Amino acid sequence: MMNLDGQRVLLIGAGGLLGRTFATALIDAGARVLLADRALAAVEELAASLGERTMPAAIDITDADSIRAILALADQTWGGLDTVVNTAYPRNPRYGRRYEEVEYDDFCENLGLHLGGYHLVMQQAALYFRAHGKGGHIVNISSIYGVMQPRFEVYAGTAMTMPVEYAAIKSALIHLSGYVAKYFLKDGVRVNCISPGGIRDRQPESFLAAYDAHAGRIGMLEPQDIASTLLYLLSPASRGINGQNIVVDDGFSL
Ligand SMILES: NC(=O)c1ccc[n+]([C@@H]2O[C@H](COP(=O)([O-])OP(=O)(O)OC[C@H]3O[C@@H](n4cnc5c(N)ncnc54)[C@H](O)[C@@H]3O)[C@@H](O)[C@H]2O)c1
């Protein structure tokens, strides 16, 4: 178990599948966690279950004022912030259509919400860390589909696909994380990505079997497999890692 005693973490998307597991792992490791999500009720409930080292807050990553308000809240409450983890997953109601059906406006809107939102968080967090003069760490959650082309065959017979917007968003997010790391290199602001493979979440059995055939002995991952990588990245053991993307996928992308 990594020791993150006293680390002050802003966790964005805390109410989601990965976010809830990250929150628990961070609290177990000794961190203080600002649980931020557009869905306030979800993080209020999570904060109530995780206890006094947490604080729930509403945030919209597509709104710079909303991001700045959370950073100011961390200052008021904790006297600063050490780390920002972004695991939000914004999408519009038509997201997830097959390639033939994706309309231009939806493509642009989903890139704006997701990639644009992650850009805004990186920009505001990096400026915050630079202004405070003590450095800081930003961790983004990308995906294996930011580094490999889709295996469309694993979705056969299901209503699922690997959306074209996702490929554009997640590949660009890895590149932009390095861009921001380099831009703020001398300010002590580190920016890294974690790229998970598929996470088990009540998917159809046919999909799970097809997916697992391409991976090692684990196959589809549990959220805890990603949380343990996050703890490593937030620990002093990884202090030399900057501008990198860590793929966690049991070999699916090989
Ligand atoms: N689940 C997977 O299999 C998987 C695999 C690889 C990568 N990822 C990535 O991990 C991240 C988290 O995925 P998840 O499965 O936990 O998603 P999720 O949908 O379960 O949770 C995402 C959270 O983001 C919040 N959110 C949405 N729009 C927001 C906004 N504008 N501002 C603030 N919060 C907002 C939602 O309220 C939700 O609580 C995503 O970036 C996703 O692409 C997921």
PDB file of C-alpha atoms and ligand atoms in Angstrom:
ATOM      1  CA  MET A   1       0.000   0.000   0.000  1.00  0.00           C
ATOM      2  CA  MET A   2       1.360   3.431  -0.972  1.00  0.00           C
ATOM      3  CA  ASN A   3       1.432   6.101   1.727  1.00  0.00           C
ATOM      4  CA  LEU A   4      -0.133   9.397   0.610  1.00  0.00           C
ATOM      5  CA  ASP A   5      -0.475  10.840   4.118  1.00  0.00           C
ATOM      6  CA  GLY A   6      -1.634  14.450   4.007  1.00  0.00           C
ATOM      7  CA  GLN A   7      -1.664  14.750   0.198  1.00  0.00           C
ATOM      8  CA  ARG A   8      -4.450  17.108  -0.918  1.00  0.00           C
ATOM      9  CA  VAL A   9      -6.146  15.719  -4.011  1.00  0.00           C
ATOM     10  CA  LEU A  10      -8.851  17.193  -6.238  1.00  0.00           C
ATOM     11  CA  LEU A  11     -10.591  14.163  -7.798  1.00  0.00           C
ATOM     12  CA  ILE A  12     -12.831  15.161 -10.730  1.00  0.00           C
ATOM     13  CA  GLY A  13     -15.418  12.639 -11.907  1.00  0.00           C
ATOM     14  CA  ALA A  14     -15.393  11.176  -8.388  1.00  0.00           C
ATOM     15  CA  GLY A  15     -18.992   9.967  -8.675  1.00  0.00           C
ATOM     16  CA  GLY A  16     -18.274   7.617 -11.595  1.00  0.00           C
ATOM     17  CA  LEU A  17     -17.214   3.976 -11.905  1.00  0.00           C
ATOM     18  CA  LEU A  18     -13.471   4.655 -11.676  1.00  0.00           C
ATOM     19  CA  GLY A  19     -13.894   7.790  -9.575  1.00  0.00           C
ATOM     20  CA  ARG A  20     -15.580   6.003  -6.665  1.00  0.00           C
ATOM     21  CA  THR A  21     -12.834   3.375  -6.498  1.00  0.00           C
ATOM     22  CA  PHE A  22     -10.118   6.038  -6.787  1.00  0.00           C
ATOM     23  CA  ALA A  23     -11.724   7.970  -3.914  1.00  0.00           C
ATOM     24  CA  THR A  24     -11.732   4.940  -1.623  1.00  0.00           C
ATOM     25  CA  ALA A  25      -8.135   4.017  -2.517  1.00  0.00           C
ATOM     26  CA  LEU A  26      -6.932   7.599  -1.922  1.00  0.00           C
ATOM     27  CA  ILE A  27      -8.638   7.799   1.463  1.00  0.00           C
ATOM     28  CA  ASP A  28      -7.233   4.390   2.461  1.00  0.00           C
ATOM     29  CA  ALA A  29      -3.751   5.679   1.528  1.00  0.00           C
ATOM     30  CA  GLY A  30      -4.112   8.702   3.845  1.00  0.00           C
ATOM     31  CA  ALA A  31      -4.929  11.491   1.362  1.00  0.00           C
ATOM     32  CA  ARG A  32      -7.479  14.269   1.730  1.00  0.00           C
ATOM     33  CA  VAL A  33      -9.845  14.228  -1.242  1.00  0.00           C
ATOM     34  CA  LEU A  34     -12.032  16.929  -2.723  1.00  0.00           C
ATOM     35  CA  LEU A  35     -14.706  14.819  -4.409  1.00  0.00           C
ATOM     36  CA  ALA A  36     -15.847  16.827  -7.439  1.00  0.00           C
ATOM     37  CA  ASP A  37     -18.401  15.861 -10.046  1.00  0.00           C
ATOM     38  CA  ARG A  38     -21.142  17.448 -12.117  1.00  0.00           C
ATOM     39  CA  ALA A  39     -23.472  15.036 -10.296  1.00  0.00           C
ATOM     40  CA  LEU A  40     -23.337  16.632  -6.828  1.00  0.00           C
ATOM     41  CA  ALA A  41     -25.679  14.134  -5.155  1.00  0.00           C
ATOM     42  CA  ALA A  42     -23.363  11.244  -6.096  1.00  0.00           C
ATOM     43  CA  VAL A  43     -20.316  12.834  -4.448  1.00  0.00           C
ATOM     44  CA  GLU A  44     -22.288  13.988  -1.398  1.00  0.00           C
ATOM     45  CA  GLU A  45     -23.289  10.375  -0.814  1.00  0.00           C
ATOM     46  CA  LEU A  46     -19.716   9.195  -1.388  1.00  0.00           C
ATOM     47  CA  ALA A  47     -18.317  11.815   1.009  1.00  0.00           C
ATOM     48  CA  ALA A  48     -20.782  10.732   3.685  1.00  0.00           C
ATOM     49  CA  SER A  49     -19.565   7.141   3.367  1.00  0.00           C
ATOM     50  CA  LEU A  50     -15.828   7.954   3.222  1.00  0.00           C
ATOM     51  CA  GLY A  51     -15.678  10.345   6.163  1.00  0.00           C
ATOM     52  CA  GLU A  52     -13.980  13.478   7.347  1.00  0.00           C
ATOM     53  CA  ARG A  53     -10.970  13.642   5.003  1.00  0.00           C
ATOM     54  CA  THR A  54     -13.353  14.180   2.069  1.00  0.00           C
ATOM     55  CA  MET A  55     -15.319  17.172   0.843  1.00  0.00           C
ATOM     56  CA  PRO A  56     -17.976  17.026  -1.910  1.00  0.00           C
ATOM     57  CA  ALA A  57     -18.300  19.765  -4.532  1.00  0.00           C
ATOM     58  CA  ALA A  58     -20.060  20.385  -7.849  1.00  0.00           C
ATOM     59  CA  ILE A  59     -17.834  21.024 -10.869  1.00  0.00           C
ATOM     60  CA  ASP A  60     -18.332  21.287 -14.615  1.00  0.00           C
ATOM     61  CA  ILE A  61     -15.053  20.747 -16.464  1.00  0.00           C
ATOM     62  CA  THR A  62     -16.354  22.700 -19.455  1.00  0.00           C
ATOM     63  CA  ASP A  63     -16.685  25.862 -17.347  1.00  0.00           C
ATOM     64  CA  ALA A  64     -13.471  27.674 -16.351  1.00  0.00           C
ATOM     65  CA  ASP A  65     -15.222  29.609 -13.540  1.00  0.00           C
ATOM     66  CA  SER A  66     -16.436  26.351 -12.038  1.00  0.00           C
ATOM     67  CA  ILE A  67     -12.889  24.899 -12.076  1.00  0.00           C
ATOM     68  CA  ARG A  68     -11.422  28.071 -10.557  1.00  0.00           C
ATOM     69  CA  ALA A  69     -14.085  28.030  -7.817  1.00  0.00           C
ATOM     70  CA  ILE A  70     -13.038  24.505  -6.770  1.00  0.00           C
ATOM     71  CA  LEU A  71      -9.364  25.467  -6.726  1.00  0.00           C
ATOM     72  CA  ALA A  72     -10.267  28.441  -4.516  1.00  0.00           C
ATOM     73  CA  LEU A  73     -12.299  26.128  -2.255  1.00  0.00           C
ATOM     74  CA  ALA A  74      -9.218  23.919  -1.788  1.00  0.00           C
ATOM     75  CA  ASP A  75      -7.222  27.016  -0.800  1.00  0.00           C
ATOM     76  CA  GLN A  76      -9.844  28.134   1.721  1.00  0.00           C
ATOM     77  CA  THR A  77     -10.302  24.710   3.253  1.00  0.00           C
ATOM     78  CA  TRP A  78      -6.886  23.082   3.068  1.00  0.00           C
ATOM     79  CA  GLY A  79      -4.555  26.009   2.334  1.00  0.00           C
ATOM     80  CA  GLY A  80      -3.668  24.553  -1.074  1.00  0.00           C
ATOM     81  CA  LEU A  81      -3.693  21.507  -3.310  1.00  0.00           C
ATOM     82  CA  ASP A  82      -1.016  19.004  -4.368  1.00  0.00           C
ATOM     83  CA  THR A  83      -2.695  16.910  -7.044  1.00  0.00           C
ATOM     84  CA  VAL A  84      -5.524  17.035  -9.583  1.00  0.00           C
ATOM     85  CA  VAL A  85      -6.889  13.758 -10.956  1.00  0.00           C
ATOM     86  CA  ASN A  86      -9.370  14.001 -13.826  1.00  0.00           C
ATOM     87  CA  THR A  87     -11.523  10.943 -14.521  1.00  0.00           C
ATOM     88  CA  ALA A  88     -14.649  12.747 -15.786  1.00  0.00           C
ATOM     89  CA  TYR A  89     -16.470  11.323 -18.817  1.00  0.00           C
ATOM     90  CA  PRO A  90     -18.606  14.024 -20.442  1.00  0.00           C
ATOM     91  CA  ARG A  91     -20.650  13.082 -23.515  1.00  0.00           C
ATOM     92  CA  ASN A  92     -23.785  14.355 -25.242  1.00  0.00           C
ATOM     93  CA  PRO A  93     -27.020  12.297 -25.546  1.00  0.00           C
ATOM     94  CA  ARG A  94     -26.142  11.066 -29.058  1.00  0.00           C
ATOM     95  CA  TYR A  95     -22.629   9.853 -28.119  1.00  0.00           C
ATOM     96  CA  GLY A  96     -21.812   6.224 -28.905  1.00  0.00           C
ATOM     97  CA  ARG A  97     -23.304   5.944 -32.397  1.00  0.00           C
ATOM     98  CA  ARG A  98     -21.688   3.821 -35.075  1.00  0.00           C
ATOM     99  CA  TYR A  99     -19.204   5.554 -37.369  1.00  0.00           C
ATOM    100  CA  GLU A 100     -21.662   5.874 -40.299  1.00  0.00           C
ATOM    101  CA  GLU A 101     -24.174   7.725 -38.100  1.00  0.00           C
ATOM    102  CA  VAL A 102     -21.937  10.274 -36.354  1.00  0.00           C
ATOM    103  CA  GLU A 103     -22.962  13.771 -37.405  1.00  0.00           C
ATOM    104  CA  TYR A 104     -20.511  16.633 -37.624  1.00  0.00           C
ATOM    105  CA  ASP A 105     -22.183  18.663 -34.849  1.00  0.00           C
ATOM    106  CA  ASP A 106     -22.119  15.718 -32.449  1.00  0.00           C
ATOM    107  CA  PHE A 107     -18.479  14.958 -33.280  1.00  0.00           C
ATOM    108  CA  CYS A 108     -17.530  18.561 -32.483  1.00  0.00           C
ATOM    109  CA  GLU A 109     -19.702  18.763 -29.360  1.00  0.00           C
ATOM    110  CA  ASN A 110     -18.271  15.578 -27.865  1.00  0.00           C
ATOM    111  CA  LEU A 111     -14.710  16.672 -28.564  1.00  0.00           C
ATOM    112  CA  GLY A 112     -15.509  20.026 -26.987  1.00  0.00           C
ATOM    113  CA  LEU A 113     -17.069  18.515 -23.856  1.00  0.00           C
ATOM    114  CA  HIS A 114     -14.463  15.831 -23.219  1.00  0.00           C
ATOM    115  CA  LEU A 115     -11.134  16.925 -24.771  1.00  0.00           C
ATOM    116  CA  GLY A 116     -12.000  20.609 -24.333  1.00  0.00           C
ATOM    117  CA  GLY A 117     -12.959  19.975 -20.702  1.00  0.00           C
ATOM    118  CA  TYR A 118      -9.744  18.079 -19.945  1.00  0.00           C
ATOM    119  CA  HIS A 119      -7.780  20.921 -21.604  1.00  0.00           C
ATOM    120  CA  LEU A 120      -9.536  23.452 -19.381  1.00  0.00           C
ATOM    121  CA  VAL A 121      -8.772  21.480 -16.215  1.00  0.00           C
ATOM    122  CA  MET A 122      -5.090  21.101 -17.194  1.00  0.00           C
ATOM    123  CA  GLN A 123      -4.825  24.806 -18.065  1.00  0.00           C
ATOM    124  CA  GLN A 124      -6.469  26.060 -14.872  1.00  0.00           C
ATOM    125  CA  ALA A 125      -4.711  23.549 -12.599  1.00  0.00           C
ATOM    126  CA  ALA A 126      -1.273  24.246 -14.119  1.00  0.00           C
ATOM    127  CA  LEU A 127      -1.771  28.014 -13.780  1.00  0.00           C
ATOM    128  CA  TYR A 128      -2.906  27.478 -10.177  1.00  0.00           C
ATOM    129  CA  PHE A 129       0.181  25.376  -9.359  1.00  0.00           C
ATOM    130  CA  ARG A 130       2.491  27.895 -11.048  1.00  0.00           C
ATOM    131  CA  ALA A 131       0.920  30.813  -9.163  1.00  0.00           C
ATOM    132  CA  HIS A 132       1.364  28.984  -5.837  1.00  0.00           C
ATOM    133  CA  GLY A 133       5.025  28.294  -6.610  1.00  0.00           C
ATOM    134  CA  LYS A 134       5.147  24.812  -5.070  1.00  0.00           C
ATOM    135  CA  GLY A 135       4.550  22.711  -8.174  1.00  0.00           C
ATOM    136  CA  GLY A 136       1.869  20.062  -8.445  1.00  0.00           C
ATOM    137  CA  HIS A 137       0.766  16.965 -10.305  1.00  0.00           C
ATOM    138  CA  ILE A 138      -2.059  16.489 -12.813  1.00  0.00           C
ATOM    139  CA  VAL A 139      -3.154  12.952 -13.753  1.00  0.00           C
ATOM    140  CA  ASN A 140      -5.545  12.403 -16.668  1.00  0.00           C
ATOM    141  CA  ILE A 141      -7.400   9.211 -17.459  1.00  0.00           C
ATOM    142  CA  SER A 142      -7.063   8.412 -21.147  1.00  0.00           C
ATOM    143  CA  SER A 143      -7.618   4.931 -22.652  1.00  0.00           C
ATOM    144  CA  ILE A 144      -5.925   2.198 -24.640  1.00  0.00           C
ATOM    145  CA  TYR A 145      -8.005   3.556 -27.509  1.00  0.00           C
ATOM    146  CA  GLY A 146      -5.729   6.571 -27.383  1.00  0.00           C
ATOM    147  CA  VAL A 147      -2.788   4.333 -28.373  1.00  0.00           C
ATOM    148  CA  MET A 148      -4.260   1.567 -30.553  1.00  0.00           C
ATOM    149  CA  GLN A 149      -6.891   1.176 -33.277  1.00  0.00           C
ATOM    150  CA  PRO A 150     -10.167  -0.439 -32.140  1.00  0.00           C
ATOM    151  CA  ARG A 151     -10.737  -4.173 -32.219  1.00  0.00           C
ATOM    152  CA  PHE A 152     -14.195  -3.693 -33.758  1.00  0.00           C
ATOM    153  CA  GLU A 153     -14.757  -7.456 -33.830  1.00  0.00           C
ATOM    154  CA  VAL A 154     -15.156  -7.658 -30.019  1.00  0.00           C
ATOM    155  CA  TYR A 155     -18.343  -5.549 -30.256  1.00  0.00           C
ATOM    156  CA  ALA A 156     -19.991  -7.875 -32.830  1.00  0.00           C
ATOM    157  CA  GLY A 157     -23.539  -8.854 -31.818  1.00  0.00           C
ATOM    158  CA  THR A 158     -23.815  -6.086 -29.194  1.00  0.00           C
ATOM    159  CA  ALA A 159     -25.246  -2.552 -29.303  1.00  0.00           C
ATOM    160  CA  MET A 160     -21.804  -1.241 -28.337  1.00  0.00           C
ATOM    161  CA  THR A 161     -19.098   0.249 -30.518  1.00  0.00           C
ATOM    162  CA  MET A 162     -15.858   2.170 -30.047  1.00  0.00           C
ATOM    163  CA  PRO A 163     -16.914   5.719 -30.961  1.00  0.00           C
ATOM    164  CA  VAL A 164     -14.791   7.715 -33.386  1.00  0.00           C
ATOM    165  CA  GLU A 165     -14.911  10.712 -31.046  1.00  0.00           C
ATOM    166  CA  TYR A 166     -13.325   8.586 -28.304  1.00  0.00           C
ATOM    167  CA  ALA A 167     -10.331   7.745 -30.529  1.00  0.00           C
ATOM    168  CA  ALA A 168      -9.825  11.422 -31.337  1.00  0.00           C
ATOM    169  CA  ILE A 169     -10.276  12.551 -27.718  1.00  0.00           C
ATOM    170  CA  LYS A 170      -8.124   9.968 -25.973  1.00  0.00           C
ATOM    171  CA  SER A 171      -5.200  10.057 -28.431  1.00  0.00           C
ATOM    172  CA  ALA A 172      -5.151  13.855 -28.287  1.00  0.00           C
ATOM    173  CA  LEU A 173      -5.373  13.803 -24.489  1.00  0.00           C
ATOM    174  CA  ILE A 174      -2.152  11.757 -24.241  1.00  0.00           C
ATOM    175  CA  HIS A 175      -0.363  14.178 -26.548  1.00  0.00           C
ATOM    176  CA  LEU A 176      -1.719  17.291 -24.794  1.00  0.00           C
ATOM    177  CA  SER A 177      -0.697  15.934 -21.390  1.00  0.00           C
ATOM    178  CA  GLY A 178       2.891  15.870 -22.640  1.00  0.00           C
ATOM    179  CA  TYR A 179       2.432  19.341 -24.137  1.00  0.00           C
ATOM    180  CA  VAL A 180       1.326  20.807 -20.790  1.00  0.00           C
ATOM    181  CA  ALA A 181       4.066  18.895 -18.922  1.00  0.00           C
ATOM    182  CA  LYS A 182       6.651  20.468 -21.225  1.00  0.00           C
ATOM    183  CA  TYR A 183       5.096  23.964 -21.111  1.00  0.00           C
ATOM    184  CA  PHE A 184       5.233  24.014 -17.299  1.00  0.00           C
ATOM    185  CA  LEU A 185       8.410  21.916 -16.919  1.00  0.00           C
ATOM    186  CA  LYS A 186      10.371  24.518 -14.950  1.00  0.00           C
ATOM    187  CA  ASP A 187       7.350  25.364 -12.772  1.00  0.00           C
ATOM    188  CA  GLY A 188       7.438  21.895 -11.219  1.00  0.00           C
ATOM    189  CA  VAL A 189       4.065  20.951 -12.688  1.00  0.00           C
ATOM    190  CA  ARG A 190       3.986  17.272 -13.689  1.00  0.00           C
ATOM    191  CA  VAL A 191       1.309  15.903 -16.018  1.00  0.00           C
ATOM    192  CA  ASN A 192       0.809  12.184 -16.602  1.00  0.00           C
ATOM    193  CA  CYS A 193      -1.834   9.906 -18.116  1.00  0.00           C
ATOM    194  CA  ILE A 194      -3.125   6.483 -17.235  1.00  0.00           C
ATOM    195  CA  SER A 195      -4.635   4.537 -20.148  1.00  0.00           C
ATOM    196  CA  PRO A 196      -6.860   1.718 -18.914  1.00  0.00           C
ATOM    197  CA  GLY A 197      -8.114  -1.186 -20.947  1.00  0.00           C
ATOM    198  CA  GLY A 198     -11.759  -2.230 -20.560  1.00  0.00           C
ATOM    199  CA  ILE A 199     -13.220  -2.175 -17.046  1.00  0.00           C
ATOM    200  CA  ARG A 200     -15.712  -4.851 -16.018  1.00  0.00           C
ATOM    201  CA  ASP A 201     -19.152  -3.236 -15.669  1.00  0.00           C
ATOM    202  CA  ARG A 202     -22.024  -5.625 -16.439  1.00  0.00           C
ATOM    203  CA  GLN A 203     -21.137  -5.881 -20.164  1.00  0.00           C
ATOM    204  CA  PRO A 204     -22.749  -8.696 -22.253  1.00  0.00           C
ATOM    205  CA  GLU A 205     -21.077 -12.112 -21.805  1.00  0.00           C
ATOM    206  CA  SER A 206     -20.335 -12.386 -25.546  1.00  0.00           C
ATOM    207  CA  PHE A 207     -18.404  -9.121 -25.389  1.00  0.00           C
ATOM    208  CA  LEU A 208     -16.463 -10.155 -22.280  1.00  0.00           C
ATOM    209  CA  ALA A 209     -15.429 -13.458 -23.877  1.00  0.00           C
ATOM    210  CA  ALA A 210     -14.350 -11.767 -27.121  1.00  0.00           C
ATOM    211  CA  TYR A 211     -12.434  -9.095 -25.199  1.00  0.00           C
ATOM    212  CA  ASP A 212     -10.705 -11.533 -22.849  1.00  0.00           C
ATOM    213  CA  ALA A 213      -9.433 -13.583 -25.795  1.00  0.00           C
ATOM    214  CA  HIS A 214      -7.059 -10.689 -26.642  1.00  0.00           C
ATOM    215  CA  ALA A 215      -5.733 -10.157 -23.107  1.00  0.00           C
ATOM    216  CA  GLY A 216      -3.643 -12.163 -20.646  1.00  0.00           C
ATOM    217  CA  ARG A 217      -4.955 -14.073 -17.628  1.00  0.00           C
ATOM    218  CA  ILE A 218      -6.836 -11.106 -16.120  1.00  0.00           C
ATOM    219  CA  GLY A 219      -8.750  -9.970 -19.209  1.00  0.00           C
ATOM    220  CA  MET A 220     -11.279  -7.264 -18.472  1.00  0.00           C
ATOM    221  CA  LEU A 221      -9.964  -5.250 -15.522  1.00  0.00           C
ATOM    222  CA  GLU A 222     -11.456  -4.264 -12.175  1.00  0.00           C
ATOM    223  CA  PRO A 223     -11.435  -0.536 -11.185  1.00  0.00           C
ATOM    224  CA  GLN A 224      -8.959  -1.452  -8.406  1.00  0.00           C
ATOM    225  CA  ASP A 225      -6.362  -2.399 -11.053  1.00  0.00           C
ATOM    226  CA  ILE A 226      -6.352   1.231 -12.209  1.00  0.00           C
ATOM    227  CA  ALA A 227      -6.537   2.686  -8.688  1.00  0.00           C
ATOM    228  CA  SER A 228      -3.298   0.927  -7.697  1.00  0.00           C
ATOM    229  CA  THR A 229      -1.491   2.539 -10.649  1.00  0.00           C
ATOM    230  CA  LEU A 230      -2.909   5.923  -9.608  1.00  0.00           C
ATOM    231  CA  LEU A 231      -1.560   5.447  -6.067  1.00  0.00           C
ATOM    232  CA  TYR A 232       1.887   4.695  -7.487  1.00  0.00           C
ATOM    233  CA  LEU A 233       1.786   7.834  -9.679  1.00  0.00           C
ATOM    234  CA  LEU A 234       0.776   9.977  -6.696  1.00  0.00           C
ATOM    235  CA  SER A 235       3.499   8.534  -4.467  1.00  0.00           C
ATOM    236  CA  PRO A 236       7.090   9.788  -4.106  1.00  0.00           C
ATOM    237  CA  ALA A 237       8.204   6.566  -5.847  1.00  0.00           C
ATOM    238  CA  SER A 238       7.147   8.067  -9.209  1.00  0.00           C
ATOM    239  CA  ARG A 239       8.575  11.563  -8.758  1.00  0.00           C
ATOM    240  CA  GLY A 240      10.749  11.300 -11.892  1.00  0.00           C
ATOM    241  CA  ILE A 241       7.815  10.387 -14.150  1.00  0.00           C
ATOM    242  CA  ASN A 242       6.535  13.355 -16.162  1.00  0.00           C
ATOM    243  CA  GLY A 243       4.680  13.690 -19.467  1.00  0.00           C
ATOM    244  CA  GLN A 244       4.139   9.921 -19.683  1.00  0.00           C
ATOM    245  CA  ASN A 245       1.278   7.576 -20.425  1.00  0.00           C
ATOM    246  CA  ILE A 246       0.980   4.346 -18.434  1.00  0.00           C
ATOM    247  CA  VAL A 247      -1.052   1.642 -20.185  1.00  0.00           C
ATOM    248  CA  VAL A 248      -2.869  -0.734 -17.802  1.00  0.00           C
ATOM    249  CA  ASP A 249      -4.596  -3.364 -19.952  1.00  0.00           C
ATOM    250  CA  ASP A 250      -3.266  -6.882 -19.210  1.00  0.00           C
ATOM    251  CA  GLY A 251      -1.662  -6.828 -22.650  1.00  0.00           C
ATOM    252  CA  PHE A 252      -4.875  -6.214 -24.644  1.00  0.00           C
ATOM    253  CA  SER A 253      -3.154  -3.603 -26.825  1.00  0.00           C
ATOM    254  CA  LEU A 254      -0.142  -5.828 -27.688  1.00  0.00           C
TER     255      LEU A 254
HETATM  256  N1  LIG B   1     -14.911   2.388 -17.822  1.00  0.00           N
HETATM  257  C1  LIG B   1     -14.002   1.968 -18.702  1.00  0.00           C
HETATM  258  O1  LIG B   1     -14.029   0.824 -19.193  1.00  0.00           O
HETATM  259  C2  LIG B   1     -12.888   2.899 -19.108  1.00  0.00           C
HETATM  260  C3  LIG B   1     -11.804   2.371 -19.834  1.00  0.00           C
HETATM  261  C4  LIG B   1     -10.786   3.231 -20.217  1.00  0.00           C
HETATM  262  C5  LIG B   1     -10.851   4.561 -19.913  1.00  0.00           C
HETATM  263  N2  LIG B   1     -11.916   5.057 -19.211  1.00  0.00           N
HETATM  264  C6  LIG B   1     -11.945   6.489 -18.926  1.00  0.00           C
HETATM  265  O2  LIG B   1     -12.000   6.658 -17.525  1.00  0.00           O
HETATM  266  C7  LIG B   1     -12.739   7.845 -17.216  1.00  0.00           C
HETATM  267  C8  LIG B   1     -13.867   7.484 -16.232  1.00  0.00           C
HETATM  268  O3  LIG B   1     -14.693   6.495 -16.823  1.00  0.00           O
HETATM  269  P1  LIG B   1     -15.912   5.867 -15.999  1.00  0.00           P
HETATM  270  O4  LIG B   1     -16.208   4.566 -16.637  1.00  0.00           O
HETATM  271  O5  LIG B   1     -15.610   5.930 -14.554  1.00  0.00           O
HETATM  272  O6  LIG B   1     -17.071   6.897 -16.370  1.00  0.00           O
HETATM  273  P2  LIG B   1     -18.468   7.178 -15.598  1.00  0.00           P
HETATM  274  O7  LIG B   1     -19.428   7.626 -16.633  1.00  0.00           O
HETATM  275  O8  LIG B   1     -18.823   6.027 -14.714  1.00  0.00           O
HETATM  276  O9  LIG B   1     -18.103   8.416 -14.648  1.00  0.00           O
HETATM  277  C9  LIG B   1     -17.757   9.650 -15.177  1.00  0.00           C
HETATM  278  C10 LIG B   1     -18.141  10.752 -14.198  1.00  0.00           C
HETATM  279  O10 LIG B   1     -17.874  12.018 -14.860  1.00  0.00           O
HETATM  280  C11 LIG B   1     -18.889  12.929 -14.470  1.00  0.00           C
HETATM  281  N3  LIG B   1     -18.980  14.005 -15.462  1.00  0.00           N
HETATM  282  C12 LIG B   1     -19.526  13.959 -16.704  1.00  0.00           C
HETATM  283  N4  LIG B   1     -19.433  15.152 -17.296  1.00  0.00           N
HETATM  284  C13 LIG B   1     -18.820  15.989 -16.425  1.00  0.00           C
HETATM  285  C14 LIG B   1     -18.438  17.357 -16.468  1.00  0.00           C
HETATM  286  N5  LIG B   1     -18.684  18.133 -17.544  1.00  0.00           N
HETATM  287  N6  LIG B   1     -17.809  17.893 -15.392  1.00  0.00           N
HETATM  288  C15 LIG B   1     -17.558  17.125 -14.286  1.00  0.00           C
HETATM  289  N7  LIG B   1     -17.907  15.830 -14.189  1.00  0.00           N
HETATM  290  C16 LIG B   1     -18.528  15.262 -15.253  1.00  0.00           C
HETATM  291  C17 LIG B   1     -20.165  12.083 -14.398  1.00  0.00           C
HETATM  292  O11 LIG B   1     -21.154  12.727 -13.597  1.00  0.00           O
HETATM  293  C18 LIG B   1     -19.636  10.772 -13.809  1.00  0.00           C
HETATM  294  O12 LIG B   1     -19.765  10.740 -12.397  1.00  0.00           O
HETATM  295  C19 LIG B   1     -13.236   8.410 -18.547  1.00  0.00           C
HETATM  296  O13 LIG B   1     -12.366   9.426 -18.992  1.00  0.00           O
HETATM  297  C20 LIG B   1     -13.163   7.214 -19.460  1.00  0.00           C
HETATM  298  O14 LIG B   1     -12.983   7.580 -20.795  1.00  0.00           O
HETATM  299  C21 LIG B   1     -12.932   4.250 -18.797  1.00  0.00           C
END
